[in-house]
Tab-separated table of C-alpha atoms in Angstrom:
chain	number	residue	atom	x	y	z
A	1	MET	CA	69.030	79.072	86.085
A	2	LEU	CA	67.599	75.524	86.634
A	3	GLU	CA	66.661	74.570	90.159
A	4	HIS	CA	67.788	71.009	91.219
A	5	GLY	CA	65.647	68.348	89.803
A	6	ALA	CA	64.164	70.550	87.057
A	7	ALA	CA	64.331	69.442	83.439
A	8	PRO	CA	66.606	71.416	81.013
A	9	PRO	CA	65.180	73.703	78.803
A	10	PRO	CA	64.863	72.971	74.834
A	11	GLY	CA	68.234	73.298	73.216
A	12	ASP	CA	70.345	73.262	76.453
A	13	THR	CA	73.563	71.246	75.263
A	14	ASN	CA	74.932	70.750	78.775
A	15	THR	CA	73.775	67.248	79.609
A	16	GLU	CA	75.593	66.943	82.941
A	17	PRO	CA	73.212	66.106	85.595
A	18	PRO	CA	72.794	68.525	88.554
A	19	ALA	CA	74.653	67.181	91.623
A	20	PRO	CA	72.672	66.574	94.786
A	21	GLY	CA	72.363	69.966	96.697
A	22	ALA	CA	73.352	72.079	93.642
A	23	VAL	CA	71.362	74.641	91.736
A	24	GLY	CA	72.153	74.472	87.966
A	25	THR	CA	74.736	72.295	86.115
A	26	GLY	CA	78.188	72.610	84.763
A	27	VAL	CA	80.576	75.445	85.642
A	28	MET	CA	77.435	77.670	86.377
A	29	ARG	CA	76.099	75.237	89.187
A	30	ARG	CA	75.530	77.174	92.377
A	31	LYS	CA	75.732	76.171	95.943
A	32	PRO	CA	72.391	76.980	97.661
A	33	VAL	CA	72.658	79.446	100.631
A	34	GLU	CA	70.864	76.797	102.833
A	35	ARG	CA	73.723	74.349	102.168
A	36	LEU	CA	76.388	77.095	102.847
A	37	VAL	CA	74.821	77.961	106.128
A	38	ALA	CA	74.348	74.355	107.062
A	39	GLU	CA	78.210	73.596	106.615
A	40	SER	CA	79.213	76.572	108.447
A	41	GLY	CA	82.219	75.935	110.740
A	42	LYS	CA	82.804	72.429	109.774
A	43	GLY	CA	86.079	71.328	108.490
A	44	GLN	CA	88.114	68.079	108.231
A	45	GLY	CA	88.661	66.618	111.677
A	46	GLY	CA	87.020	69.362	113.755
A	47	SER	CA	85.182	72.659	113.569
A	48	LEU	CA	85.832	76.422	114.015
A	49	ARG	CA	84.665	77.997	117.165
A	50	ARG	CA	82.346	80.843	117.570
A	51	SER	CA	84.003	83.276	120.060
A	52	MET	CA	83.767	86.689	118.570
A	53	GLY	CA	81.507	89.593	119.144
A	54	VAL	CA	80.797	92.858	117.191
A	55	TRP	CA	83.934	94.612	119.065
A	56	GLN	CA	86.292	91.932	118.036
A	57	LEU	CA	85.031	91.690	114.552
A	58	THR	CA	85.074	95.513	114.064
A	59	MET	CA	88.792	95.343	115.415
A	60	ILE	CA	89.580	92.561	112.757
A	61	SER	CA	88.342	94.773	109.906
A	62	VAL	CA	90.108	97.915	111.357
A	63	GLY	CA	93.190	95.914	112.117
A	64	ALA	CA	93.179	94.536	108.544
A	65	THR	CA	92.859	97.937	106.926
A	66	LEU	CA	94.207	100.777	108.999
A	67	GLY	CA	98.007	101.370	108.648
A	68	THR	CA	99.422	100.503	105.269
A	69	GLY	CA	97.778	103.258	103.192
A	70	ILE	CA	99.021	105.813	105.704
A	71	PHE	CA	102.268	104.492	107.036
A	72	VAL	CA	103.519	102.952	103.447
A	73	VAL	CA	101.599	103.702	100.553
A	74	LEU	CA	101.094	107.475	101.150
A	75	GLY	CA	104.674	108.311	100.147
A	76	LYS	CA	103.727	106.656	96.580
A	77	ALA	CA	100.429	108.293	96.276
A	78	VAL	CA	101.205	112.118	97.141
A	79	PRO	CA	103.641	112.521	94.283
A	80	VAL	CA	100.745	111.342	91.916
A	81	ALA	CA	98.092	113.656	93.267
A	82	GLY	CA	99.619	116.424	95.194
A	83	PRO	CA	97.765	117.770	98.206
A	84	ALA	CA	94.738	116.441	96.455
A	85	VAL	CA	95.589	113.228	97.849
A	86	ILE	CA	93.059	113.933	100.287
A	87	LEU	CA	90.305	113.908	97.645
A	88	SER	CA	92.054	110.539	96.517
A	89	PHE	CA	91.321	109.022	99.966
A	90	VAL	CA	87.813	110.227	99.811
A	91	LEU	CA	87.339	108.817	96.171
A	92	ALA	CA	88.885	105.565	97.293
A	93	GLY	CA	86.748	105.526	100.487
A	94	LEU	CA	83.496	106.190	98.504
A	95	THR	CA	84.384	103.438	96.151
A	96	ALA	CA	84.869	101.112	99.325
A	97	LEU	CA	81.605	102.487	100.810
A	98	PHE	CA	79.243	101.369	98.156
A	99	SER	CA	80.915	97.901	98.199
A	100	ALA	CA	80.857	97.924	101.918
A	101	LEU	CA	76.977	98.233	101.739
A	102	SER	CA	76.757	95.412	99.594
A	103	TYR	CA	79.260	93.341	101.745
A	104	ALA	CA	77.241	94.115	104.696
A	105	GLU	CA	73.969	92.845	103.277
A	106	LEU	CA	75.580	89.569	102.100
A	107	ALA	CA	77.376	89.204	105.264
A	108	GLY	CA	74.200	89.203	107.249
A	109	THR	CA	72.301	86.927	104.912
A	110	ILE	CA	75.098	84.431	104.104
A	111	PRO	CA	77.298	84.356	107.248
A	112	VAL	CA	80.229	82.158	106.338
A	113	SER	CA	83.870	82.338	106.099
A	114	GLY	CA	84.365	82.521	102.357
A	115	SER	CA	83.603	86.154	102.061
A	116	SER	CA	82.874	87.233	98.477
A	117	TYR	CA	83.744	83.764	97.232
A	118	SER	CA	80.873	82.233	99.061
A	119	TYR	CA	78.622	85.166	98.054
A	120	ALA	CA	79.508	84.448	94.252
A	121	TYR	CA	79.115	80.680	94.780
A	122	ALA	CA	75.502	81.201	95.958
A	123	THR	CA	74.446	83.667	93.327
A	124	LEU	CA	76.794	83.779	90.096
A	125	GLY	CA	77.861	80.292	89.595
A	126	GLU	CA	80.955	77.959	90.468
A	127	VAL	CA	83.483	79.205	87.868
A	128	VAL	CA	82.672	82.926	88.812
A	129	ALA	CA	83.075	82.036	92.443
A	130	TRP	CA	86.475	80.352	91.574
A	131	VAL	CA	87.509	83.517	89.715
A	132	CYS	CA	86.548	85.708	92.829
A	133	GLY	CA	88.283	83.367	95.269
A	134	TRP	CA	91.251	83.469	93.040
A	135	CYS	CA	91.074	87.317	93.109
A	136	LEU	CA	90.738	87.106	96.943
A	137	ILE	CA	94.043	85.112	97.130
A	138	LEU	CA	95.512	88.053	95.262
A	139	GLU	CA	93.873	90.422	97.562
A	140	TYR	CA	94.486	88.818	100.933
A	141	GLY	CA	97.649	86.563	100.376
A	142	VAL	CA	99.630	88.904	98.196
A	143	SER	CA	98.799	92.020	100.257
A	144	VAL	CA	100.209	90.199	103.407
A	145	ALA	CA	103.487	90.290	101.453
A	146	ALA	CA	103.011	93.854	100.299
A	147	VAL	CA	102.304	95.127	103.707
A	148	ALA	CA	105.222	93.100	105.254
A	149	VAL	CA	107.647	94.701	102.816
A	150	GLY	CA	106.811	98.144	104.301
A	151	TRP	CA	107.274	96.786	107.852
A	152	GLY	CA	111.128	96.738	107.666
A	153	GLN	CA	111.258	100.436	106.800
A	154	TYR	CA	109.793	101.405	110.022
A	155	LEU	CA	111.576	98.614	111.873
A	156	ASN	CA	114.765	100.401	110.768
A	157	GLU	CA	113.475	103.798	111.831
A	158	LEU	CA	112.849	102.338	115.459
A	159	LEU	CA	116.166	100.507	115.743
A	160	ASP	CA	118.046	103.762	114.586
A	161	GLY	CA	116.207	106.034	116.976
A	162	VAL	CA	116.567	103.474	119.966
A	163	PHE	CA	119.770	101.650	119.468
A	164	GLY	CA	121.471	103.761	116.827
A	165	PHE	CA	121.886	101.203	114.193
A	166	THR	CA	119.730	99.569	111.249
A	167	ILE	CA	119.445	96.414	109.431
A	168	PRO	CA	121.436	96.632	106.178
A	169	ASP	CA	119.458	97.114	102.982
A	170	ALA	CA	120.786	93.708	101.784
A	171	LEU	CA	118.614	92.074	104.486
A	172	ALA	CA	116.023	94.747	104.846
A	173	ALA	CA	114.857	95.506	101.402
A	174	PRO	CA	113.723	93.314	98.460
A	175	PRO	CA	115.560	92.416	95.361
A	176	GLY	CA	115.392	95.155	92.890
A	177	ASP	CA	115.235	97.609	95.711
A	178	GLY	CA	118.779	97.473	96.852
A	179	GLY	CA	118.322	94.284	98.899
A	180	ILE	CA	119.203	90.442	98.578
A	181	PHE	CA	116.520	89.182	101.073
A	182	ASN	CA	113.919	91.177	103.129
A	183	LEU	CA	114.477	89.405	106.454
A	184	PRO	CA	112.067	91.616	108.433
A	185	ALA	CA	109.213	90.972	106.027
A	186	LEU	CA	109.569	87.305	106.568
A	187	LEU	CA	109.827	87.587	110.275
A	188	VAL	CA	106.652	89.537	110.807
A	189	VAL	CA	104.716	87.147	108.573
A	190	LEU	CA	105.996	84.119	110.752
A	191	LEU	CA	105.159	86.153	113.948
A	192	ALA	CA	101.568	86.615	112.655
A	193	MET	CA	101.466	82.809	112.086
A	194	VAL	CA	102.429	82.030	115.620
A	195	PHE	CA	99.686	84.211	116.959
A	196	LEU	CA	97.135	82.499	114.580
A	197	MET	CA	98.265	79.116	115.608
A	198	GLY	CA	97.022	79.845	119.170
A	199	GLY	CA	93.361	80.199	118.236
A	200	ALA	CA	90.964	82.827	116.904
A	201	LYS	CA	89.936	84.320	120.209
A	202	GLU	CA	93.551	84.763	121.282
A	203	SER	CA	94.511	86.262	117.875
A	204	ALA	CA	91.494	88.662	118.054
A	205	ARG	CA	92.530	89.772	121.469
A	206	ALA	CA	96.165	90.511	120.508
A	207	ASN	CA	94.890	92.265	117.424
A	208	THR	CA	92.571	94.490	119.618
A	209	ILE	CA	95.657	95.631	121.451
A	210	MET	CA	97.630	96.366	118.497
A	211	VAL	CA	94.659	98.461	116.847
A	212	VAL	CA	94.483	100.686	119.874
A	213	VAL	CA	98.136	101.355	119.750
A	214	LYS	CA	98.123	102.357	116.196
A	215	ILE	CA	95.179	104.525	116.545
A	216	VAL	CA	96.858	106.415	119.308
A	217	ALA	CA	100.066	106.634	117.203
A	218	LEU	CA	98.174	108.256	114.292
A	219	LEU	CA	96.332	110.736	116.552
A	220	LEU	CA	99.806	111.522	118.224
A	221	PHE	CA	100.987	112.285	114.739
A	222	CYS	CA	98.195	114.649	113.995
A	223	GLY	CA	98.559	116.411	117.413
A	224	VAL	CA	102.264	117.079	116.903
A	225	ALA	CA	102.663	117.535	113.039
A	226	VAL	CA	99.746	120.053	112.849
A	227	GLN	CA	102.175	122.443	114.460
A	228	GLY	CA	104.198	122.418	111.063
A	229	VAL	CA	101.143	122.980	108.885
A	230	ARG	CA	101.791	125.813	106.361
A	231	SER	CA	99.010	127.154	103.929
A	232	GLY	CA	101.473	127.391	101.288
A	233	ASN	CA	101.633	123.588	101.017
A	234	TYR	CA	98.121	123.516	100.094
A	235	ALA	CA	98.506	126.166	97.283
A	236	ASN	CA	99.058	124.109	94.467
A	237	PHE	CA	96.361	121.766	95.437
A	238	MET	CA	95.794	119.678	92.329
A	239	PRO	CA	98.940	120.015	90.336
A	240	LEU	CA	98.088	116.800	87.912
A	241	GLY	CA	94.483	117.648	87.757
A	242	MET	CA	91.691	114.998	88.326
A	243	ALA	CA	93.757	112.380	86.462
A	244	GLY	CA	96.351	112.577	89.258
A	245	VAL	CA	93.403	112.267	91.881
A	246	SER	CA	91.945	109.342	90.209
A	247	ALA	CA	95.287	107.419	89.704
A	248	ALA	CA	96.137	108.112	93.155
A	249	GLY	CA	92.885	106.975	94.367
A	250	ALA	CA	93.434	103.712	92.521
A	251	THR	CA	96.504	103.107	94.273
A	252	LEU	CA	95.133	104.216	97.695
A	253	PHE	CA	92.390	101.679	97.282
A	254	PHE	CA	95.065	99.289	98.422
A	255	SER	CA	94.846	101.009	101.882
A	256	TYR	CA	91.168	100.022	102.267
A	257	ILE	CA	91.943	96.573	101.582
A	258	GLY	CA	90.671	94.552	104.557
A	259	PHE	CA	87.501	96.480	105.633
A	260	ASP	CA	85.703	93.198	104.459
A	261	ALA	CA	87.941	90.893	106.781
A	262	ALA	CA	85.132	90.625	109.208
A	263	SER	CA	83.244	88.759	106.588
A	264	THR	CA	85.819	86.034	106.581
A	265	ALA	CA	85.086	85.465	110.282
A	266	GLY	CA	81.451	84.622	109.564
A	267	GLU	CA	81.832	81.186	111.067
A	268	GLU	CA	83.715	82.277	114.221
A	269	ALA	CA	81.253	85.128	115.245
A	270	LYS	CA	78.747	84.679	117.967
A	271	ASN	CA	75.963	86.326	116.172
A	272	PRO	CA	76.891	86.797	112.501
A	273	GLN	CA	73.669	87.885	111.206
A	274	ARG	CA	73.591	90.960	113.474
A	275	ASP	CA	77.294	91.735	114.083
A	276	LEU	CA	78.878	91.298	110.703
A	277	PRO	CA	77.145	94.237	108.976
A	278	ARG	CA	77.707	96.493	111.819
A	279	ALA	CA	81.408	95.424	111.930
A	280	ILE	CA	81.863	96.171	108.422
A	281	MET	CA	80.257	99.488	108.294
A	282	LEU	CA	81.659	100.864	111.613
A	283	SER	CA	85.319	99.844	110.623
A	284	LEU	CA	85.088	101.718	107.257
A	285	VAL	CA	83.887	104.837	109.063
A	286	ILE	CA	86.827	104.699	111.582
A	287	VAL	CA	89.432	104.167	108.876
A	288	THR	CA	88.139	106.723	106.520
A	289	VAL	CA	88.060	109.511	109.107
A	290	LEU	CA	91.636	108.805	110.267
A	291	TYR	CA	92.984	108.418	106.874
A	292	CYS	CA	91.616	111.715	105.592
A	293	LEU	CA	92.663	113.610	108.939
A	294	VAL	CA	96.362	112.188	108.786
A	295	ALA	CA	96.655	112.871	105.060
A	296	ALA	CA	95.461	116.405	105.344
A	297	VAL	CA	97.881	117.099	108.184
A	298	ALA	CA	100.860	115.520	106.462
A	299	VAL	CA	100.618	117.432	103.091
A	300	GLY	CA	100.181	120.518	105.006
A	301	ALA	CA	103.318	119.957	107.210
A	302	MET	CA	105.609	118.911	104.278
A	303	PRO	CA	105.744	120.028	100.456
A	304	TRP	CA	104.069	117.338	98.429
A	305	GLN	CA	107.227	117.092	96.290
A	306	SER	CA	109.260	115.851	99.129
A	307	PHE	CA	107.168	112.689	99.502
A	308	GLU	CA	108.938	111.210	96.263
A	309	GLY	CA	110.590	108.063	97.302
A	310	SER	CA	109.665	107.935	101.010
A	311	GLU	CA	108.228	104.764	102.556
A	312	ALA	CA	108.390	106.191	106.126
A	313	ALA	CA	107.146	109.573	105.390
A	314	LEU	CA	105.169	110.377	108.739
A	315	ALA	CA	108.237	109.502	110.738
A	316	GLY	CA	110.242	112.068	108.655
A	317	ILE	CA	107.560	114.670	109.048
A	318	LEU	CA	107.639	114.537	112.814
A	319	LYS	CA	111.460	114.747	112.838
A	320	ALA	CA	111.350	117.680	110.592
A	321	VAL	CA	108.419	119.591	112.461
A	322	THR	CA	109.954	118.939	115.950
A	323	GLY	CA	113.645	118.808	115.256
A	324	GLN	CA	113.817	116.001	117.606
A	325	SER	CA	114.174	112.388	116.818
A	326	TRP	CA	112.266	110.751	119.764
A	327	TRP	CA	108.863	111.823	118.253
A	328	ALA	CA	109.771	109.770	115.205
A	329	VAL	CA	110.676	106.904	117.243
A	330	LEU	CA	107.284	106.931	118.943
A	331	LEU	CA	105.657	106.908	115.585
A	332	ALA	CA	107.948	104.257	114.208
A	333	PHE	CA	106.896	101.965	117.126
A	334	GLY	CA	103.130	102.676	116.478
A	335	ALA	CA	103.755	101.886	112.814
A	336	VAL	CA	105.643	98.695	113.501
A	337	ILE	CA	102.687	97.582	115.746
A	338	ALA	CA	100.123	98.893	113.125
A	339	ILE	CA	101.701	97.063	110.067
A	340	ALA	CA	102.021	93.847	112.129
A	341	SER	CA	98.273	94.101	112.911
A	342	VAL	CA	97.508	94.174	109.301
A	343	VAL	CA	99.668	91.284	108.522
A	344	LEU	CA	97.886	89.221	111.330
A	345	THR	CA	94.301	90.078	110.364
A	346	VAL	CA	94.870	89.683	106.549
A	347	LEU	CA	96.641	86.472	106.950
A	348	TYR	CA	93.702	85.247	109.050
A	349	GLY	CA	91.360	86.371	106.304
A	350	GLN	CA	93.183	84.460	103.639
A	351	THR	CA	93.424	81.240	105.597
A	352	ARG	CA	89.640	81.408	106.155
A	353	ILE	CA	88.900	82.006	102.409
A	354	LEU	CA	91.161	79.062	101.478
A	355	PHE	CA	89.316	76.931	104.357
A	356	ALA	CA	85.844	77.684	102.596
A	357	MET	CA	87.380	76.869	99.108
A	358	SER	CA	88.925	73.597	100.220
A	359	ARG	CA	85.550	72.467	101.975
A	360	ASP	CA	83.991	72.941	98.702
A	361	GLY	CA	86.568	70.805	96.978
A	362	LEU	CA	88.045	73.511	94.763
A	363	VAL	CA	91.341	73.387	96.457
A	364	PRO	CA	93.126	70.426	98.386
A	365	LYS	CA	91.578	69.204	101.557
A	366	ALA	CA	94.513	70.040	103.743
A	367	PHE	CA	93.361	73.714	103.698
A	368	SER	CA	90.239	72.670	105.492
A	369	LYS	CA	91.651	70.387	108.186
A	370	VAL	CA	90.971	71.899	111.606
A	371	HIS	CA	92.949	71.037	114.747
A	372	ALA	CA	90.495	69.392	117.266
A	373	LYS	CA	91.789	71.371	120.161
A	374	THR	CA	92.420	74.677	118.888
A	375	GLY	CA	89.761	74.995	116.325
A	376	VAL	CA	92.554	76.283	113.809
A	377	PRO	CA	93.218	75.149	110.313
A	378	ARG	CA	96.843	74.708	111.221
A	379	ILE	CA	98.215	73.195	107.907
A	380	ASN	CA	96.344	76.004	106.057
A	381	THR	CA	97.977	78.579	108.184
A	382	VAL	CA	101.608	77.196	107.940
A	383	ILE	CA	101.304	76.848	104.099
A	384	VAL	CA	99.887	80.372	103.587
A	385	SER	CA	102.293	82.072	105.908
A	386	LEU	CA	105.415	80.469	104.343
A	387	PHE	CA	104.128	81.349	100.858
A	388	CYS	CA	103.382	84.853	101.853
A	389	GLY	CA	106.550	85.289	103.900
A	390	VAL	CA	108.790	84.158	101.040
A	391	LEU	CA	106.924	86.462	98.604
A	392	ALA	CA	107.394	89.326	100.926
A	393	ALA	CA	111.232	88.817	101.102
A	394	ALA	CA	111.454	88.492	97.363
A	395	VAL	CA	109.070	91.017	95.577
A	396	PRO	CA	109.213	94.914	95.772
A	397	LEU	CA	106.144	96.791	97.215
A	398	ALA	CA	105.221	98.835	94.143
A	399	GLU	CA	104.489	95.780	91.936
A	400	LEU	CA	102.475	94.168	94.772
A	401	ALA	CA	100.407	97.069	95.776
A	402	ASP	CA	98.933	97.723	92.337
A	403	ALA	CA	98.323	94.003	91.626
A	404	THR	CA	96.521	93.660	94.826
A	405	SER	CA	94.353	96.642	94.189
A	406	ILE	CA	93.029	95.344	90.819
A	407	GLY	CA	92.127	91.897	92.270
A	408	THR	CA	90.255	93.394	95.086
A	409	LEU	CA	88.417	95.849	92.790
A	410	PHE	CA	87.408	92.895	90.768
A	411	ALA	CA	86.154	90.903	93.597
A	412	PHE	CA	84.292	93.989	95.084
A	413	ALA	CA	82.722	94.466	91.776
A	414	LEU	CA	81.397	90.814	91.892
A	415	VAL	CA	79.956	91.362	95.223
A	416	ASN	CA	77.769	94.418	94.097
A	417	VAL	CA	76.611	92.271	91.310
A	418	ALA	CA	75.825	89.350	93.855
A	419	VAL	CA	73.575	91.718	95.853
A	420	ILE	CA	71.513	92.470	92.679
A	421	VAL	CA	71.119	88.860	91.532
A	422	LEU	CA	70.395	87.559	95.088
A	423	ARG	CA	67.596	90.257	95.420
A	424	ARG	CA	66.079	88.915	92.325
A	425	THR	CA	66.395	85.296	92.785
A	426	ARG	CA	65.849	84.948	96.528
A	427	PRO	CA	63.740	88.023	97.338
A	428	GLU	CA	62.161	86.272	100.215
A	429	MET	CA	65.292	85.518	102.294
A	430	PRO	CA	65.603	87.263	105.571
A	431	ARG	CA	68.223	89.974	105.544
A	432	SER	CA	69.584	91.555	108.717
A	433	PHE	CA	70.793	94.601	106.741
A	434	ARG	CA	69.592	95.801	103.331
A	435	THR	CA	71.620	97.892	101.111
A	436	PRO	CA	69.929	101.261	100.471
A	437	LEU	CA	68.458	102.177	97.232
A	438	ALA	CA	69.139	98.624	95.597
A	439	PRO	CA	69.940	98.074	92.763
A	440	LEU	CA	71.009	101.680	92.328
A	441	PHE	CA	73.818	101.633	95.030
A	442	PRO	CA	75.104	98.280	94.080
A	443	ALA	CA	75.325	99.392	90.412
A	444	ILE	CA	77.187	102.509	91.468
A	445	GLY	CA	79.349	100.399	93.470
A	446	PHE	CA	80.043	98.211	90.509
A	447	LEU	CA	80.868	100.974	88.079
A	448	MET	CA	83.176	102.787	90.764
A	449	CYS	CA	85.178	99.684	90.986
A	450	VAL	CA	85.550	99.290	87.269
A	451	GLY	CA	86.497	102.986	86.981
A	452	LEU	CA	89.406	102.616	89.524
A	453	MET	CA	90.606	99.589	87.709
A	454	LEU	CA	90.700	101.391	84.388
A	455	SER	CA	92.858	104.034	86.159
A	456	LEU	CA	95.567	101.295	86.755
A	457	GLY	CA	98.400	100.998	84.427
A	458	VAL	CA	98.832	98.641	81.472
A	459	VAL	CA	101.483	96.446	83.310
A	460	THR	CA	99.231	95.826	86.114
A	461	TRP	CA	96.461	94.696	83.653
A	462	VAL	CA	98.971	92.474	82.063
A	463	VAL	CA	99.866	90.854	85.349
A	464	PHE	CA	96.150	90.710	86.317
A	465	GLY	CA	95.468	88.884	83.217
A	466	ALA	CA	98.091	86.449	83.552
A	467	TRP	CA	96.960	85.763	87.135
A	468	MET	CA	93.340	85.030	86.026
A	469	ALA	CA	94.663	82.716	83.095
A	470	VAL	CA	96.691	80.679	85.774
A	471	GLY	CA	93.697	80.651	88.035
A	472	LEU	CA	91.402	79.344	85.252
A	473	VAL	CA	93.958	76.608	84.144
A	474	ILE	CA	93.771	75.487	87.841
A	475	TYR	CA	90.074	75.549	88.164
A	476	PHE	CA	89.573	73.428	84.850
A	477	GLY	CA	92.502	71.151	85.697
A	478	TYR	CA	91.641	70.396	89.280
A	479	GLY	CA	88.770	72.332	90.927
A	480	LYS	CA	86.135	71.588	88.470
A	481	ARG	CA	86.419	67.804	88.704
A	482	ARG	CA	86.950	67.702	92.365
A	483	SER	CA	84.163	70.057	93.340
A	484	ARG	CA	81.801	68.697	95.860
A	485	LEU	CA	78.966	69.938	93.831
A	486	ALA	CA	80.250	67.705	90.855
A	487	THR	CA	80.210	64.523	92.887
A	488	PRO	CA	77.418	62.745	94.739
A	489	GLU	CA	77.197	63.298	98.527
A	490	LYS	CA	78.924	60.768	100.738
């Protein structure tokens, strides 16, 4: 790759001159790390504010991760893996761990808001960065909708237990799933939007409270449901073999989406080089332990065949074990808070990724316009919230979850590659965290991501291919020409 100002090698047919501040030419031009860091926090008309410490950053990642896989997707994974769903959580967690190590290194080295999009821009080239950013839109934006779809199920459990009525399926389920318009899904996204408009510090405070509530709710479930555990429920531990474990692991990887959310707050962290790696690793440990604990109790308390078609499985288990509905009401309350927290933090991550892409010129400038008083990209937040809210109200959960998983796995695979590339091209850069045994661990992380991607169905791959094709059309039709690296500095 050419450094800026160097002559092209013999035979290079790309005659486009490198833009000021760019490394390389054409679609493979890279944005230097120093320039990424220098532009940190700067938006159109204002700047993001550094207000978060390691605790708030950890809670952002836990808030974005903990909840969906247990409260919603568990009911879809257990029928695939049986009691061995515990191993599926471990498999998905190990995949996340290797990628988390790479994320931790890059977050401490390149502490900006774009997450893996920015890391790819600095190491792999603009078109790869765009593809990564397009995958992140699938990961964050679409997963907000997927999570919001499941929120209505637990809201109905809560309403039924407290008031004795539920929202009709026509207004509480998506089309194709017995509904006309999923009103609760839209409402929870709009509620998260209101919190985000108040500022990053205020949103982080609200998220921390919600995270504490949902951890208490899950520990409460374990303490009560363990009374119903029967050894016979573990007897046929792996009914569908390793193929079932792997397939469920690919689906459950959806429940680990969000551990990287702290990396999207790189420009609002007080000490990003120190705190981002710590927050990423600590959040993954907390989430994995809780997932495995709750899964072990759940499949022990209810035969795995009974999970089929259940999107509020934990509440049903408590009701069956105790014979009393108020335990299920308490859990439903915890789930309503938990899933709202996921929506809030993932929506936050999506707006910050689009903020970074907009600042680079790859998406319209409106996404990087910052309100001078609150330090919030308001237009960005409103557009993303309305898009996700409408999507949540109109698309079933299953299609969203698998599509989100494959986009996330692809982005994570690129992060592992980025660590290897940056170690070779910029070995002298200071790193506050170093991935152990590099390049071995990043290579393992890459292969595990690819392996889980291959476990997903043909339909999911077709959807992913179509998504990528649309993204590339947008890049070559808009982003390539408007990129700030393609035009002289002003």
